[in-house]
XYZ file of C-alpha atoms in Angstrom:
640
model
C 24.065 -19.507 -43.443
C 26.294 -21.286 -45.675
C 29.935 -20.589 -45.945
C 29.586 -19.571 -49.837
C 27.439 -16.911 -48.782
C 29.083 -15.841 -45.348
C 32.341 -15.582 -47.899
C 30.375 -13.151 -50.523
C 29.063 -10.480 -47.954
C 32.288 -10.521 -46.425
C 33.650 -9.986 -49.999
C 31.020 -7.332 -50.167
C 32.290 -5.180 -47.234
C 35.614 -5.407 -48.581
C 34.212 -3.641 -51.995
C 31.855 -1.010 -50.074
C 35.043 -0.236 -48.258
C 37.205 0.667 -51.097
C 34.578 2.420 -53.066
C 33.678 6.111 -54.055
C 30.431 6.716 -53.411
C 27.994 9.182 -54.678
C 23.912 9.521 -53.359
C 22.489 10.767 -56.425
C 18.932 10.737 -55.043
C 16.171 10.199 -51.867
C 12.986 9.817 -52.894
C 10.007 8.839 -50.766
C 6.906 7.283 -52.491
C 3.111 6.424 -51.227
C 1.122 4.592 -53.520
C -2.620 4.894 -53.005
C -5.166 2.032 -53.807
C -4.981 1.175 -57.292
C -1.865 2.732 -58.005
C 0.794 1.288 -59.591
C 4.515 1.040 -60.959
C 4.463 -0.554 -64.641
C 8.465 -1.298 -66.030
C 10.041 1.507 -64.310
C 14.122 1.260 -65.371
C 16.459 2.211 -62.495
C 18.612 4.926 -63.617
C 21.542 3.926 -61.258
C 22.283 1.335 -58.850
C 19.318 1.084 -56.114
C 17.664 0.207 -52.794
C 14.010 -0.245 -52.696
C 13.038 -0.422 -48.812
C 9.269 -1.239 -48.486
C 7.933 -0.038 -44.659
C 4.077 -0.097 -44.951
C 1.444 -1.778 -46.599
C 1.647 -4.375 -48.929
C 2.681 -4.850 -52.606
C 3.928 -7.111 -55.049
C 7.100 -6.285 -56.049
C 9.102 -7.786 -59.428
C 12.572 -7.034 -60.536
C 13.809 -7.922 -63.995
C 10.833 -10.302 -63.487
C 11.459 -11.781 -60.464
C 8.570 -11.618 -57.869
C 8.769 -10.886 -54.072
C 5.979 -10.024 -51.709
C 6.482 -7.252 -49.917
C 3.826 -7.534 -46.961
C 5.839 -5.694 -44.366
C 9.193 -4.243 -44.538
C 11.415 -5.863 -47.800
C 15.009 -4.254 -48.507
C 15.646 -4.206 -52.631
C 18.426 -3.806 -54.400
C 19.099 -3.622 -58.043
C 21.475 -2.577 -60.363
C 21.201 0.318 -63.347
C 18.949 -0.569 -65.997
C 16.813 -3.693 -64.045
C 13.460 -3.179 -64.469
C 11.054 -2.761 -61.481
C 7.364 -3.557 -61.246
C 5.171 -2.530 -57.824
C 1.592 -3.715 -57.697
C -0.328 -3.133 -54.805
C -2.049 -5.900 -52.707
C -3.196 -3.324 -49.930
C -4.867 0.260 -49.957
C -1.832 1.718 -48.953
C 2.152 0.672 -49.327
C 4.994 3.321 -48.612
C 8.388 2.720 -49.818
C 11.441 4.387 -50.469
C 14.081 4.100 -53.515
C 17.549 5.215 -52.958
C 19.788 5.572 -56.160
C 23.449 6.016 -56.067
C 26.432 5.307 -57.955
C 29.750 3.335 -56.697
C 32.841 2.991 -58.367
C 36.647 0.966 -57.065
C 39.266 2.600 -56.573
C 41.813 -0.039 -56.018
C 44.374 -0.892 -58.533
C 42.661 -3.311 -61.062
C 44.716 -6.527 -59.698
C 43.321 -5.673 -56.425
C 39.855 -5.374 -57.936
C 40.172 -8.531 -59.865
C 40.911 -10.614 -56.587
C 38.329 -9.007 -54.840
C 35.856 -9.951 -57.795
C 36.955 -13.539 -57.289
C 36.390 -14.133 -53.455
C 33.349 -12.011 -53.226
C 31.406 -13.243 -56.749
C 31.211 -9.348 -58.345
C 30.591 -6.173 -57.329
C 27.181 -5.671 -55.171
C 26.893 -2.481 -56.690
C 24.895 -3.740 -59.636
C 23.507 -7.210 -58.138
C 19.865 -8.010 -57.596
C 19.228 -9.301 -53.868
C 16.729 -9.265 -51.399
C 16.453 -9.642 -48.211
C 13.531 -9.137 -44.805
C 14.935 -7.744 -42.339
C 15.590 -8.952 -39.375
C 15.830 -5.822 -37.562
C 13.831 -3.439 -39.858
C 13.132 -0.628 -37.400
C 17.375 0.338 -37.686
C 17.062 0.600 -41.478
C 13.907 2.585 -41.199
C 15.505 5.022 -38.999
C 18.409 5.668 -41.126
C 16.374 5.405 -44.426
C 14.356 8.026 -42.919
C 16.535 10.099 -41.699
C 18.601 9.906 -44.627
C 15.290 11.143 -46.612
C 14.851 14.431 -44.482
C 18.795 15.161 -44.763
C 18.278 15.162 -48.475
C 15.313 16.800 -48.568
C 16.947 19.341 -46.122
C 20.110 19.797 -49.123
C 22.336 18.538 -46.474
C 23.809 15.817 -49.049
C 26.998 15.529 -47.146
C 25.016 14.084 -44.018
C 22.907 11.909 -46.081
C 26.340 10.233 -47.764
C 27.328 9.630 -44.525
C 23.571 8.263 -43.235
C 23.643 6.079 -46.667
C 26.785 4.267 -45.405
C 25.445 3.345 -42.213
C 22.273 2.501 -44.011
C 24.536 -0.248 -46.170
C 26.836 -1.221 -43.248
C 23.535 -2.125 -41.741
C 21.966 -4.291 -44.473
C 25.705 -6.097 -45.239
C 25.352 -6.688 -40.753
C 21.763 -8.378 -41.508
C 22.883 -9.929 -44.646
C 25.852 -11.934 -42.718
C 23.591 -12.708 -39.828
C 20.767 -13.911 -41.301
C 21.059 -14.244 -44.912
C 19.573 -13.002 -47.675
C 15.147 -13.378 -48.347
C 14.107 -15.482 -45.769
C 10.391 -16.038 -43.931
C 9.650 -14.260 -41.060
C 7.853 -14.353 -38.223
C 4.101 -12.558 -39.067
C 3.432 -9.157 -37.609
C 0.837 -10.322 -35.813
C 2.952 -12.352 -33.657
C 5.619 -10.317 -33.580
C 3.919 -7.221 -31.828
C 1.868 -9.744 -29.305
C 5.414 -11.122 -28.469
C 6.746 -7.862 -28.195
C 3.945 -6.798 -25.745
C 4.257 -9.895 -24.002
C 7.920 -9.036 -23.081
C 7.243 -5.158 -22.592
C 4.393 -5.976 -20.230
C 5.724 -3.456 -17.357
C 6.714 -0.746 -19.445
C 4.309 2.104 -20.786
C 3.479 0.982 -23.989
C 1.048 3.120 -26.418
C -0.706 2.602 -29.730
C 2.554 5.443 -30.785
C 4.959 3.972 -29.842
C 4.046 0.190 -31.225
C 3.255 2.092 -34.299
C 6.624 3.933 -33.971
C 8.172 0.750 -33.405
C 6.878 -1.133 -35.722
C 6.821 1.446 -38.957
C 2.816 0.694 -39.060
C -0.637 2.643 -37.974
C -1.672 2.131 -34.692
C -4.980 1.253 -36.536
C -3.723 -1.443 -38.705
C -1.701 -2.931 -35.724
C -4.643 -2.665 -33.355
C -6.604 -4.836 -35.898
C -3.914 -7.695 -36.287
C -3.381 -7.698 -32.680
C -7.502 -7.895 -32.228
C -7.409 -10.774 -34.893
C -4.519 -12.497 -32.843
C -5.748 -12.268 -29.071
C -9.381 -11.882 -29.364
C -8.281 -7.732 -27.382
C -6.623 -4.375 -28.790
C -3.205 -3.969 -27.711
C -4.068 -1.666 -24.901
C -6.326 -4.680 -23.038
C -4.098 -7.057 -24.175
C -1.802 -5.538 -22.281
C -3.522 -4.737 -19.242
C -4.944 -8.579 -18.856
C -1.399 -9.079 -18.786
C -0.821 -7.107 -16.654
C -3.332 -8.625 -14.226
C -3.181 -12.120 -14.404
C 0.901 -11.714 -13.476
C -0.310 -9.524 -10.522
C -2.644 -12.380 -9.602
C 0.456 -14.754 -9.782
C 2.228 -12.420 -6.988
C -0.460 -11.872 -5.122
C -1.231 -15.546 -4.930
C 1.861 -17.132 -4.540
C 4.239 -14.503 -2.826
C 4.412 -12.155 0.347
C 5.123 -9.312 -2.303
C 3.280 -6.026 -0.696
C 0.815 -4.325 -2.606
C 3.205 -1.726 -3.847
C 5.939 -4.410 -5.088
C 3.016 -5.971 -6.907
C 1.577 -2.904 -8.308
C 5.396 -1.704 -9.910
C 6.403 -5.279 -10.890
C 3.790 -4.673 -13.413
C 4.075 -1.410 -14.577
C 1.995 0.725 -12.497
C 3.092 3.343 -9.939
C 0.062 4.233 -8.711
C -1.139 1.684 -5.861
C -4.685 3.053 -6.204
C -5.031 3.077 -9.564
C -3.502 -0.895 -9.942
C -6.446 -1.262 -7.237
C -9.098 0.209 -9.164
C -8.054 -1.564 -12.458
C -7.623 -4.692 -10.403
C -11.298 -4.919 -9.152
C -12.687 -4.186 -12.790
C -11.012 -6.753 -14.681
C -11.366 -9.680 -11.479
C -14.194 -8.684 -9.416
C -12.003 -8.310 -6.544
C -9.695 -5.842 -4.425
C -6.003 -7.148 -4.668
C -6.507 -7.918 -0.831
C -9.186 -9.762 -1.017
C -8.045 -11.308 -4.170
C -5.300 -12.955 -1.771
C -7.540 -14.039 0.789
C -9.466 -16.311 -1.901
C -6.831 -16.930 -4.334
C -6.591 -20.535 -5.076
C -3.588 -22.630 -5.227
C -0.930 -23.474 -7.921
C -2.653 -26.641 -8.789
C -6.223 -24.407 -9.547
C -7.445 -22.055 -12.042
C -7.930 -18.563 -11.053
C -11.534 -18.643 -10.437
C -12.274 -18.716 -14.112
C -11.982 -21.290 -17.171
C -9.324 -20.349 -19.522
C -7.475 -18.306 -17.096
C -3.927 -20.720 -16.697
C -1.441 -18.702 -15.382
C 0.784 -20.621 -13.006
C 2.025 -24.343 -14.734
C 2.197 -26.803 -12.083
C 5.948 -27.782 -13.683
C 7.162 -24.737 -14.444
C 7.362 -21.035 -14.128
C 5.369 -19.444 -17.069
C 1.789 -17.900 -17.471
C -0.344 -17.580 -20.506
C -3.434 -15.514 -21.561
C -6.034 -18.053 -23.410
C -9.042 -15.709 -22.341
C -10.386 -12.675 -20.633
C -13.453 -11.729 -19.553
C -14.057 -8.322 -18.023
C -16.530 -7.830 -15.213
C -17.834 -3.931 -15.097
C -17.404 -3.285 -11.231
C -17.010 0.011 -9.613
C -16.168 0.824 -6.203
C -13.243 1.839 -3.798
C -10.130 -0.140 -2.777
C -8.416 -0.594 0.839
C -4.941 1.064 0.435
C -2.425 -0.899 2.088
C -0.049 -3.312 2.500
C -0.810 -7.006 2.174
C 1.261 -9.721 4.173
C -0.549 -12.880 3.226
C -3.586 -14.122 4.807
C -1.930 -13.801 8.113
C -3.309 -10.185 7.828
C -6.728 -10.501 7.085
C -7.830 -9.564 11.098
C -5.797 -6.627 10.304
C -7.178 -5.818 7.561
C -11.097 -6.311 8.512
C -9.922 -3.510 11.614
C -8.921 -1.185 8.926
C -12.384 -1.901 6.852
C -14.329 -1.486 9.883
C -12.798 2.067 10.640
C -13.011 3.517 6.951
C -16.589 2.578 7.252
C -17.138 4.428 10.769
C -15.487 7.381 9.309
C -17.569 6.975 6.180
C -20.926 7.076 8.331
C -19.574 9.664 11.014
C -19.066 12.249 7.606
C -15.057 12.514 8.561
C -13.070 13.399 5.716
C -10.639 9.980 4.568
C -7.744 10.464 2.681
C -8.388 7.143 0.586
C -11.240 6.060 -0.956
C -13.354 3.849 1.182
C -13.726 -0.054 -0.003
C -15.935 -1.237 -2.811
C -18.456 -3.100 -0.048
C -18.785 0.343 1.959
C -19.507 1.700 -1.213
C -22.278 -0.693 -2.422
C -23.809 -0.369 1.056
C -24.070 3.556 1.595
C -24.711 4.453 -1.538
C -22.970 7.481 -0.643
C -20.261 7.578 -2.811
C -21.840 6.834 -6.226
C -24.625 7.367 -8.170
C -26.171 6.131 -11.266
C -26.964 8.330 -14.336
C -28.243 7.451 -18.143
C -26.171 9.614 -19.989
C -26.991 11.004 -23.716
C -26.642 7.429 -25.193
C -28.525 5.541 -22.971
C -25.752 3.649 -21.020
C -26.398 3.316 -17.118
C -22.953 4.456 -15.549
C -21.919 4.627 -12.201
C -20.206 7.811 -11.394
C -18.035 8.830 -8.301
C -20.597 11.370 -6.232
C -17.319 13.649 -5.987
C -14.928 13.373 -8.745
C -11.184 14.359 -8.144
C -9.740 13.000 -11.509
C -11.853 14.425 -14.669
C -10.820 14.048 -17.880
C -13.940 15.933 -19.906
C -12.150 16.810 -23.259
C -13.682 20.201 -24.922
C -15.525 20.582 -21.924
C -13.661 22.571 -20.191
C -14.959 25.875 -20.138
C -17.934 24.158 -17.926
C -15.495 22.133 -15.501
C -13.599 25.672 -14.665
C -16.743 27.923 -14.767
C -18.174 25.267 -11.702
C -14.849 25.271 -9.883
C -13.134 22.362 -11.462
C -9.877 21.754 -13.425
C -9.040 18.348 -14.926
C -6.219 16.146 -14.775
C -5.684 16.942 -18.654
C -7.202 19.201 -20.837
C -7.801 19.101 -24.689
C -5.624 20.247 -27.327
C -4.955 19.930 -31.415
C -2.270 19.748 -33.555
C 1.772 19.936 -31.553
C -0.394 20.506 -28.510
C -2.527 23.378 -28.867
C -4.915 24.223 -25.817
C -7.705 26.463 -25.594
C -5.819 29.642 -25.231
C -8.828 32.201 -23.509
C -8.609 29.081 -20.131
C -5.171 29.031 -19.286
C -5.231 31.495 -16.582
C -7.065 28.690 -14.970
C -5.554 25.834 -16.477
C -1.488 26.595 -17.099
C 0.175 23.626 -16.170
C -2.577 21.339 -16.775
C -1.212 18.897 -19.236
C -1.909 18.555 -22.630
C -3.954 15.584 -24.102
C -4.476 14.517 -27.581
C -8.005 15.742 -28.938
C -9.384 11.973 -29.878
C -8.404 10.501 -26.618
C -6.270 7.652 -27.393
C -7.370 5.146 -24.683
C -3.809 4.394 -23.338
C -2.964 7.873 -23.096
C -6.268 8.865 -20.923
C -5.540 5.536 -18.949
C -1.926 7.293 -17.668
C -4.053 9.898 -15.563
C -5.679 7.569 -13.769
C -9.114 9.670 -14.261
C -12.021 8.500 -12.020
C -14.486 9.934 -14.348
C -14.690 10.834 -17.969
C -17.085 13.139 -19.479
C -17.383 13.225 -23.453
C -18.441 15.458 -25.295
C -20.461 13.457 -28.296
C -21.149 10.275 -29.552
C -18.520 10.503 -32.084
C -15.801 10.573 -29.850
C -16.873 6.475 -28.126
C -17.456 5.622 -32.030
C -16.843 1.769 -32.463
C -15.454 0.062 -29.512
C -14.260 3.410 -28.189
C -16.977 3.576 -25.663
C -16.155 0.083 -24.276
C -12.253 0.881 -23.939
C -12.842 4.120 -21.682
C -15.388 2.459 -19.845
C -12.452 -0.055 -18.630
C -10.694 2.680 -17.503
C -12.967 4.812 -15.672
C -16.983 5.419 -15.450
C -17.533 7.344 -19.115
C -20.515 9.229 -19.722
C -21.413 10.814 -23.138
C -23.543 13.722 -23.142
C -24.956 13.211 -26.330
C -25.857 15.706 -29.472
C -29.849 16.937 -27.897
C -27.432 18.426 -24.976
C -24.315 19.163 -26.527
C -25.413 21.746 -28.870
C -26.728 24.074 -26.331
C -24.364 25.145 -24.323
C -26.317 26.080 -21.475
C -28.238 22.423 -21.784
C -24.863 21.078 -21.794
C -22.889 22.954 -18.475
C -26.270 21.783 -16.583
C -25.411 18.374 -18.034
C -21.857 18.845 -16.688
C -23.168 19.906 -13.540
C -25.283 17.312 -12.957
C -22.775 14.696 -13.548
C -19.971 16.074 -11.262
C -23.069 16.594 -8.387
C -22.871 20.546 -9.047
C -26.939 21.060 -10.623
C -26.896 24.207 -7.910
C -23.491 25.679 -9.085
C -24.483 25.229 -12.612
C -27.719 26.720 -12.260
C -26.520 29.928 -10.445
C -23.610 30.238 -13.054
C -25.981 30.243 -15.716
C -28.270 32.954 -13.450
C -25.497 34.926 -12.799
C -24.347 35.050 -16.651
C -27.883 35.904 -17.425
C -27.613 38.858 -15.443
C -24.267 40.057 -17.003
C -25.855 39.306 -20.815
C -29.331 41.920 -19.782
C -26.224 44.451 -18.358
C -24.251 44.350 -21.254
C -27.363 43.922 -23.649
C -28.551 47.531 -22.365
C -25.103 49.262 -22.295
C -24.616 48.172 -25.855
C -28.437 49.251 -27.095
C -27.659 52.846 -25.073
C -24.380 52.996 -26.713
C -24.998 51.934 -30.311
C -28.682 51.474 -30.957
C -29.710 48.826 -33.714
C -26.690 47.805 -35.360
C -25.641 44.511 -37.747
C -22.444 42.603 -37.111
C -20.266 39.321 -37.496
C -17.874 37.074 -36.430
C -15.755 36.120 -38.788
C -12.400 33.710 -38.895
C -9.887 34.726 -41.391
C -6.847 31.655 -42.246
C -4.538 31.794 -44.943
C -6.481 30.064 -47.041
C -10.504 30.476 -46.339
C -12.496 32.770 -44.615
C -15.341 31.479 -42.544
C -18.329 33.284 -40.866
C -19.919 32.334 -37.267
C -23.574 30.755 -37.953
C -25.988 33.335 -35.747
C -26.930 30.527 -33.468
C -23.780 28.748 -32.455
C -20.571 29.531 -31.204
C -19.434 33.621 -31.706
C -22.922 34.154 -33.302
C -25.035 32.869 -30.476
C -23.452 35.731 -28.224
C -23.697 38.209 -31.411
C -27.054 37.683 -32.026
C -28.974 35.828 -28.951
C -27.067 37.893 -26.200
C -26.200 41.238 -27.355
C -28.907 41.897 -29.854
C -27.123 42.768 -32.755
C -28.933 42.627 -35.700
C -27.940 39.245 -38.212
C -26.922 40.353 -41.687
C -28.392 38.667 -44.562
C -25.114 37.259 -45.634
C -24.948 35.674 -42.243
C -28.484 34.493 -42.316
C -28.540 32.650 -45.911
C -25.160 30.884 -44.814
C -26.634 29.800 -41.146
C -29.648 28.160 -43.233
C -27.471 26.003 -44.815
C -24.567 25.721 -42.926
C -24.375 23.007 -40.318
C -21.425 23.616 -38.626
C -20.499 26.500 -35.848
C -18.220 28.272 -38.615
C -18.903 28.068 -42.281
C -17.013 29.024 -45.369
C -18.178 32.290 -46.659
C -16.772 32.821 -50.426
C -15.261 35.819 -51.873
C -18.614 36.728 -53.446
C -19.945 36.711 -50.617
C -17.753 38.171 -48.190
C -18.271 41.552 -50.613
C -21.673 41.067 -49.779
C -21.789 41.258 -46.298
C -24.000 43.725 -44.519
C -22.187 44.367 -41.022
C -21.947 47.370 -39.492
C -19.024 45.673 -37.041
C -17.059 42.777 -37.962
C -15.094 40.992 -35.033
C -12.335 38.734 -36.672
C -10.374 36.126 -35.143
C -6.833 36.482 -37.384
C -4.808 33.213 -38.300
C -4.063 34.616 -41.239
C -0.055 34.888 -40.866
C -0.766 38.698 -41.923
C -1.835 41.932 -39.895
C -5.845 43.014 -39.966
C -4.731 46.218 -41.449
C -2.640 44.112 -44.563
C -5.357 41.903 -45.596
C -8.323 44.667 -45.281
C -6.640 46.476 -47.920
C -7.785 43.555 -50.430
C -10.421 45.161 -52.850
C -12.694 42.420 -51.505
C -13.331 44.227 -48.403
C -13.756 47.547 -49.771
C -17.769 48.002 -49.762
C -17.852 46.155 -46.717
C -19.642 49.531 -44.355
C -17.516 47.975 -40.871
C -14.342 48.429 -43.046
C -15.645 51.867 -44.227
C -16.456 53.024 -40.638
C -13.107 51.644 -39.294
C -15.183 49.014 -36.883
C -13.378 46.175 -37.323
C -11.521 44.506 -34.504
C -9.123 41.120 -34.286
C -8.141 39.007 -31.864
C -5.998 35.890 -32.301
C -6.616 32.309 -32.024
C -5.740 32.651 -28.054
C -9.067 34.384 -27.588
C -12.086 32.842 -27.451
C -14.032 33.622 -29.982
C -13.657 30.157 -31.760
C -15.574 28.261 -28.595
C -18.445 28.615 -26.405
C -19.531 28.216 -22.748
C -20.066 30.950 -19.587
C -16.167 31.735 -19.515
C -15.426 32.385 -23.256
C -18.611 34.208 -24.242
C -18.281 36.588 -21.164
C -14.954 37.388 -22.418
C -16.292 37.506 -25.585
C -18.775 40.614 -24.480
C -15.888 41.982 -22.758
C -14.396 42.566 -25.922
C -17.246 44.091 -27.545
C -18.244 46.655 -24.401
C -14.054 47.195 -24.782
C -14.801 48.082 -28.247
C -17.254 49.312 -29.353
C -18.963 51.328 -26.481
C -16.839 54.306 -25.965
């Protein structure tokens, strides 16, 4: 930086330092496609700080391109222009008046070292470190919003102290390295540590899905492999040119779990880490591959030009590796993991990828809903089967993580099976099911492997998707579930012994009650929404207990796709139920919101049969566990 310039921020603290300062306003702004900002006069001095998506930005007719994070700043009365370039750009503006308080000879030497007051100049400037000024801007934002001014003030000067830091380091406007770059260098030198699309995205003030498509464009990979081929080709550098034990290698780059490292290490090389450093060639070779450098004969580095991953399942020996000084050792150990494979004993590790491929014993092959040929484990330990739950505990199964929604939400009605099972994002994010280490994962529908979903998981584990013919029959499905986790007997006598409870129940109810209409309805603070008669709450309604489908319910479940639908007001003062069960996530009690002249004619709500239960129930889902307690509730309530 040039000394003029070094010599006007420094005249610029000095002002900021003697000033009164008042925040007059936070605002936070997200421009849509299309959108625009046309001669927009700033009605006090401002900051502009661009954080997402990109725009073209002018002020008082001079242009800057904001196409990642730009810091603004104009004075009162400068006119501003934003155009957008992108579907999306997010920025906020930050007005605020500053005044001197020095005695005006003071002032008036200040004004001549530091070339005016940078209360009212125009400047710009990209950050150099933009992820400190988003913090702060953001923070600063919620404060406000919050009506703690006094806390924002003192957020705002940090905020400025910040920029007049960057400004004296690095200048003002200056080119920067592209994001692109900048995230693959960032995951480059975060290798080891657990790294997610959340927190790049977090880091980097962008959506994990815009980042995952620069870093894609970059590398050829989404950050996630990136990272893992990474990952291995440094782990082939240990293994090849070190006596570092398996464990060392494993944690030098980033995982904890030997087995796991294993497992990953045969898919993406073809090879068990032990084996790998029986073959590996020397410095002066390639890895076994074209494109694969790693090790520079001159000096200590390693580059990623290409990746190919080879789909190989199996097993892994778990142990310590010494060099190739250990490989009699080591064939020893093979030979007795395969006696005690053949002789039936129980082996606390899984048994080595060749044992595998010669038994047979400990995989099979299944075509799952969308055709793919996977290899599955013949007994599964680590399941991750999102929404599928209900099935894993009703054949004696929990997973390593089970589904939730929203801040974490699990399926209430399973947790007497499932408390302290963690919690895992409903969509899956790929790096987050790769930190349980599952050894099978079961999905629910083809939406969930959309795109190159399917591909990802199938790096991590053997994935099989059950596929919409199954997955809308329950009972289809748990026989699915059973057959993939090598339970078809379980699953068929939990269905039989269901069966038996539904005719039991069926008969109790009929003695009880006789012919009778009913529904399931779900009652928010907003809509209303009634079960359709063949899925979900209305398959056990209708199918199981032999209640009689209103016409309301009917005319809704003909056009209706979904397991709940939205039933207007109309025609909720239409409905024909002699019983209404209502799941209530309405904020209010059943008794406050019956008394709405909606449900007046309704006969349940004349009769006084209406019964709620909260979202922790499980009414909302479907399988052997949730509609048996589902009929418990009925019998509980309705047959006196």
């Amino acid at each position: 930086m040039k000394e003029e310039e070094k010599k006007k921020i420094h005249g610029w603290f000095a002002h900021w330092t003697h000033a009164a300062v008042q925040v007059i306003d936070v605002r936070h702004f997200v421009l849509q496609a299309q959108e625009s900002w046309n001669s927009y006069r700033l009605p006090a001095s401002s900051y502009l700080y661009a954080c997402k998506g990109q725009a073209t930005v002018r002020l008082d007719g001079r242009e800057y391109a904001a196409d990642r994070f730009l810091l603004l700043h104009g004075g009162k009365g400068m006119v501003l222009d934003v155009k957008l370039t992108d579907e999306l750009f997010v920025f906020y503006l930050i007005l605020y008046k500053a005044k001197m308080m020095l005695p005006r000879s003071a002032n008036h030497a200040l004004l001549s070292d530091g070339g005016g007051e940078p209360f009212h100049l125009p400047y710009a400037l990209v950050p150099h470190e933009p992820t400190k000024l988003y913090h702060l801007v953001a923070t600063m934002a919620r404060d406000w919003a919050a009506q703690e001014r006094l806390r924002a003030k003192g957020t705002f000067l940090q905020f400025v102290h910040e920029v007049m830091q960057q400004l004296l380091r690095h200048g003002f406007q200056q080119e920067q390295e592209p994001l692109a770059k900048q995230v693959v260098r960032y995951l480059e030198e975060h290798y080891t540590k657990r790294i997610s699309l959340e927190s790049l995205a977090e880091h980097f003030c962008y959506s994990a899905r815009y980042l995952t498509r620069l870093v894609k464009e970059e590398t050829g990979h989404s950050p996630i492999d990136y990272v893992i081929s990474l990952r291995m080709e440094k782990a082939k550098e240990l293994l090849s040119q070190t006596d570092a034990t398996m464990q060392e290698v494993a944690a030098s780059v980033g995982y904890h779990d030997v087995l796991y490292f294993s497992r990953l290490f045969k898919k993406h090389t073809g090879m068990t880490p032990t084996s790998f450093s029986g073959h590996a060639p020397g410095p002066d070779r390639l890895y076994g591959k074209p494109g694969l450098c790693i090790v520079d004969a001159h000096r200590e580095s390693y580059s990623v030009n290409d990746n190919r991953y080879q789909r190989s399942f199996g097993g892994i020996i778990h142990m310590n590796k010494k060099s190739t000084r250990h490989m009699a050792t080591l064939f020893m150990v093979s030979l007795a993991l395969f006696v005690s494979a053949c002789s039936g004993t129980a082996s606390p590790t899984p048994q080595t990828g060749s044992v595998q491929e010669q038994t047979g014993a400990t995989q099979r092959e299944l075509t799952d809903g969308m055709g793919n040929k996977v290899t599955v484990p013949s007994h599964p330990q680590r399941i991750i089967a999102t929404y599928l739950e209900d099935h894993l505990v009703a054949l004696g199964v929990k997973p390593v993580a089970q589904w939730s929604v929203g801040k974490g939400d699990v399926q209430g009605y399973l947790q007497k099976d499932l408390a302290g099972i963690p919690a895992i994002p409903h969509d899956l994010p790929p790096e987050v099911v790769m930190s349980y280490n599952p050894d099978l994962i079961i999905m629910d529908n083809e939406d969930l492997v959309a795109g190159d979903k399917y591909s990802q998981y199938a790096k991590i584990s053997p994935t099989y998707t059950i596929g919409k013919e199954k997955n809308s029959d329950w009972r289809k499905e748990l026989l699915v579930v059973g057959e993939v986790l090598n339970k078809s007997e379980e699953a068929k006598k939990v269905l039989a012994d269901y069966d038996a409870y539904v005719a039991e129940s069926k008969q109790k109810l009929k003695q009880a009650i006789g012919d009778k209409t009913a529904a399931a309805l779900w009652v928010t603070a907003k809509n209303i929404y009634v079960a359709r008669q063949d899925l979900s709450s209305g398959d056990v309604l209708y199918k199981d207990l032999g209640f009689t489908v209103p016409a309301v319910v009917q005319e809704i479940s003909k056009s209706g796709d979904a397991n709940w639908n939205a039933l207007s007001q109309e025609k909720l003062a239409q409905m024909d139920a002699d019983y209404l069960f209502i799941v209530n996530s309405k904020g209010a009690s059943k008794d406050e919101f019956l008394k709405e002249p909606v449900w007046a004619n309704i006969p349940a709500v004349q009769k006084g049969q209406v019964y709620d239960f909260s979202t922790e129930s499980s009414w909302l889902y479907t399988g052997v566990i949730a509609n048996r307690q589902m009929i418990e509730n009925v019998l509980e309530n309705v047959v006196k």
